[in-house]
């Protein structure tokens, strides 16, 4: 019953996301909605919040180095996990390209979900800019297909996420990381 209750709360929050986002769409520039790709009914794990904050800090640094102004940043905590709304000074399609390049260069980006919206509230998708669909972080197939077919258990996915976060922490401290098979 607890699992059903958690899933109901997550679904309610997902239904609220468009309303929350629309209230924050900027008059100019673009909006980034940042969420986490966390499997299963429990989205509020300690590692979720750590990954979320790592994403925000790393993205702010990259945007600053590219001379893109962050106009506002608002965080909220929902049953779907942490969500941030970042308004920036760039045009939406250029921002989407930038965020995809940023994701390609960061070892933890598989766990981040950054959606880009124009001032009209229209989402800019990967397909629109010619980018491939998101890959599964376990088998590199389409994440959408793996998720819909439940190819991997939440435990497997969270185990990988936790291992990647641990490896990232170690790398930041200068500890050599043993390479995993297949990566």
GROMACS .gro file of C-alpha atoms in nm:
model
  183
    1UNK     CA    1   0.000   0.000   0.000
    2UNK     CA    2   0.290   0.236   0.077
    3UNK     CA    3   0.423   0.191  -0.280
    4UNK     CA    4   0.078   0.277  -0.426
    5UNK     CA    5   0.056   0.588  -0.208
    6UNK     CA    6   0.403   0.703  -0.313
    7UNK     CA    7   0.322   0.649  -0.681
    8UNK     CA    8  -0.005   0.841  -0.644
    9UNK     CA    9   0.182   1.136  -0.490
   10UNK     CA   10   0.440   1.127  -0.770
   11UNK     CA   11   0.166   1.123  -1.035
   12UNK     CA   12  -0.009   1.418  -0.868
   13UNK     CA   13   0.315   1.615  -0.872
   14UNK     CA   14   0.380   1.529  -1.237
   15UNK     CA   15   0.036   1.669  -1.319
   16UNK     CA   16   0.128   1.991  -1.133
   17UNK     CA   17   0.459   2.043  -1.317
   18UNK     CA   18   0.312   2.228  -1.619
   19UNK     CA   19   0.137   2.475  -1.388
   20UNK     CA   20   0.453   2.530  -1.183
   21UNK     CA   21   0.660   2.574  -1.497
   22UNK     CA   22   0.414   2.810  -1.670
   23UNK     CA   23   0.424   3.039  -1.367
   24UNK     CA   24   0.800   3.074  -1.418
   25UNK     CA   25   0.837   3.105  -1.796
   26UNK     CA   26   1.040   3.421  -1.857
   27UNK     CA   27   0.933   3.709  -2.081
   28UNK     CA   28   1.272   3.679  -2.254
   29UNK     CA   29   1.549   3.423  -2.257
   30UNK     CA   30   1.465   3.067  -2.163
   31UNK     CA   31   1.366   2.847  -1.873
   32UNK     CA   32   1.546   2.530  -1.770
   33UNK     CA   33   1.343   2.285  -1.564
   34UNK     CA   34   1.590   2.060  -1.384
   35UNK     CA   35   1.473   1.729  -1.240
   36UNK     CA   36   1.635   1.396  -1.166
   37UNK     CA   37   1.615   1.066  -1.356
   38UNK     CA   38   1.550   0.847  -1.054
   39UNK     CA   39   1.379   0.508  -1.099
   40UNK     CA   40   1.118   0.359  -0.870
   41UNK     CA   41   0.866   0.503  -0.627
   42UNK     CA   42   1.116   0.660  -0.386
   43UNK     CA   43   1.255   0.978  -0.541
   44UNK     CA   44   1.380   1.138  -0.218
   45UNK     CA   45   1.707   0.955  -0.166
   46UNK     CA   46   2.011   1.127  -0.015
   47UNK     CA   47   2.204   1.066  -0.335
   48UNK     CA   48   1.921   1.230  -0.534
   49UNK     CA   49   1.971   1.559  -0.354
   50UNK     CA   50   2.348   1.540  -0.383
   51UNK     CA   51   2.325   1.475  -0.759
   52UNK     CA   52   2.071   1.756  -0.793
   53UNK     CA   53   2.299   2.010  -0.625
   54UNK     CA   54   2.599   1.889  -0.826
   55UNK     CA   55   2.397   1.947  -1.143
   56UNK     CA   56   2.295   2.298  -1.048
   57UNK     CA   57   2.647   2.402  -0.945
   58UNK     CA   58   2.809   2.250  -1.253
   59UNK     CA   59   2.550   2.401  -1.487
   60UNK     CA   60   2.585   2.747  -1.329
   61UNK     CA   61   2.963   2.727  -1.372
   62UNK     CA   62   2.934   2.622  -1.738
   63UNK     CA   63   2.678   2.893  -1.813
   64UNK     CA   64   2.897   3.156  -1.647
   65UNK     CA   65   3.202   3.043  -1.845
   66UNK     CA   66   2.995   3.080  -2.163
   67UNK     CA   67   2.882   3.432  -2.063
   68UNK     CA   68   2.521   3.327  -2.018
   69UNK     CA   69   2.348   3.511  -1.736
   70UNK     CA   70   2.139   3.316  -1.488
   71UNK     CA   71   1.850   3.554  -1.422
   72UNK     CA   72   1.686   3.352  -1.147
   73UNK     CA   73   1.702   3.014  -0.979
   74UNK     CA   74   1.424   2.861  -0.775
   75UNK     CA   75   1.430   2.518  -0.611
   76UNK     CA   76   1.131   2.323  -0.487
   77UNK     CA   77   1.094   1.980  -0.331
   78UNK     CA   78   0.812   1.763  -0.460
   79UNK     CA   79   0.723   1.396  -0.443
   80UNK     CA   80   0.884   1.358  -0.789
   81UNK     CA   81   1.204   1.472  -0.618
   82UNK     CA   82   1.383   1.805  -0.626
   83UNK     CA   83   1.298   2.044  -0.908
   84UNK     CA   84   1.471   2.366  -1.006
   85UNK     CA   85   1.364   2.641  -1.241
   86UNK     CA   86   1.652   2.841  -1.385
   87UNK     CA   87   1.583   3.143  -1.606
   88UNK     CA   88   1.871   3.230  -1.837
   89UNK     CA   89   1.947   3.495  -2.097
   90UNK     CA   90   1.984   3.265  -2.400
   91UNK     CA   91   1.747   3.167  -2.678
   92UNK     CA   92   1.587   2.824  -2.617
   93UNK     CA   93   1.732   2.625  -2.911
   94UNK     CA   94   2.085   2.751  -2.845
   95UNK     CA   95   2.039   2.669  -2.477
   96UNK     CA   96   1.920   2.316  -2.559
   97UNK     CA   97   2.232   2.257  -2.770
   98UNK     CA   98   2.449   2.395  -2.491
   99UNK     CA   99   2.284   2.174  -2.228
  100UNK     CA  100   2.327   1.864  -2.443
  101UNK     CA  101   2.698   1.943  -2.485
  102UNK     CA  102   2.721   2.004  -2.112
  103UNK     CA  103   2.557   1.665  -2.048
  104UNK     CA  104   2.799   1.490  -2.283
  105UNK     CA  105   3.091   1.629  -2.087
  106UNK     CA  106   2.979   1.545  -1.734
  107UNK     CA  107   3.002   1.191  -1.588
  108UNK     CA  108   2.683   1.228  -1.381
  109UNK     CA  109   2.458   1.382  -1.646
  110UNK     CA  110   2.263   1.059  -1.706
  111UNK     CA  111   2.083   1.129  -1.378
  112UNK     CA  112   1.982   1.485  -1.469
  113UNK     CA  113   1.679   1.583  -1.672
  114UNK     CA  114   1.706   1.934  -1.811
  115UNK     CA  115   1.408   2.048  -2.015
  116UNK     CA  116   1.429   2.379  -2.199
  117UNK     CA  117   1.132   2.613  -2.257
  118UNK     CA  118   1.099   2.925  -2.468
  119UNK     CA  119   0.922   3.242  -2.347
  120UNK     CA  120   0.603   3.108  -2.509
  121UNK     CA  121   0.629   2.801  -2.283
  122UNK     CA  122   0.712   2.568  -2.573
  123UNK     CA  123   0.954   2.284  -2.496
  124UNK     CA  124   1.261   2.243  -2.715
  125UNK     CA  125   1.322   1.872  -2.758
  126UNK     CA  126   1.623   1.670  -2.860
  127UNK     CA  127   1.465   1.575  -3.192
  128UNK     CA  128   1.410   1.941  -3.282
  129UNK     CA  129   1.784   2.008  -3.276
  130UNK     CA  130   1.880   1.675  -3.432
  131UNK     CA  131   2.005   1.507  -3.113
  132UNK     CA  132   1.954   1.136  -3.046
  133UNK     CA  133   1.717   1.016  -2.773
  134UNK     CA  134   1.849   0.982  -2.418
  135UNK     CA  135   2.034   0.655  -2.353
  136UNK     CA  136   1.976   0.415  -2.064
  137UNK     CA  137   2.255   0.447  -1.810
  138UNK     CA  138   2.288   0.072  -1.774
  139UNK     CA  139   2.276  -0.069  -2.126
  140UNK     CA  140   2.303   0.239  -2.355
  141UNK     CA  141   1.981   0.150  -2.538
  142UNK     CA  142   1.695   0.402  -2.557
  143UNK     CA  143   1.610   0.512  -2.202
  144UNK     CA  144   1.245   0.549  -2.301
  145UNK     CA  145   1.229   0.188  -2.428
  146UNK     CA  146   1.413   0.048  -2.125
  147UNK     CA  147   1.183   0.239  -1.892
  148UNK     CA  148   0.860   0.141  -2.065
  149UNK     CA  149   0.965  -0.226  -2.089
  150UNK     CA  150   1.108  -0.225  -1.733
  151UNK     CA  151   1.428  -0.390  -1.856
  152UNK     CA  152   1.613  -0.299  -1.536
  153UNK     CA  153   1.497  -0.303  -1.177
  154UNK     CA  154   1.499   0.018  -0.972
  155UNK     CA  155   1.756  -0.150  -0.748
  156UNK     CA  156   1.992  -0.206  -1.043
  157UNK     CA  157   1.952   0.152  -1.162
  158UNK     CA  158   1.992   0.305  -0.816
  159UNK     CA  159   2.294   0.079  -0.755
  160UNK     CA  160   2.457   0.215  -1.072
  161UNK     CA  161   2.368   0.571  -0.978
  162UNK     CA  162   2.517   0.529  -0.631
  163UNK     CA  163   2.833   0.368  -0.772
  164UNK     CA  164   2.874   0.650  -1.026
  165UNK     CA  165   2.828   0.912  -0.756
  166UNK     CA  166   3.085   0.739  -0.534
  167UNK     CA  167   3.331   0.720  -0.825
  168UNK     CA  168   3.274   1.088  -0.899
  169UNK     CA  169   3.340   1.185  -0.536
  170UNK     CA  170   3.660   0.980  -0.539
  171UNK     CA  171   3.774   1.139  -0.866
  172UNK     CA  172   3.712   1.485  -0.718
  173UNK     CA  173   3.939   1.391  -0.428
  174UNK     CA  174   4.205   1.256  -0.663
  175UNK     CA  175   4.148   0.887  -0.580
  176UNK     CA  176   4.210   0.660  -0.880
  177UNK     CA  177   3.896   0.487  -1.001
  178UNK     CA  178   3.891   0.129  -1.124
  179UNK     CA  179   3.729   0.117  -1.466
  180UNK     CA  180   3.408  -0.089  -1.488
  181UNK     CA  181   3.368  -0.347  -1.758
  182UNK     CA  182   3.168  -0.208  -2.049
  183UNK     CA  183   3.234   0.159  -1.973
   0.00000   0.00000   0.00000
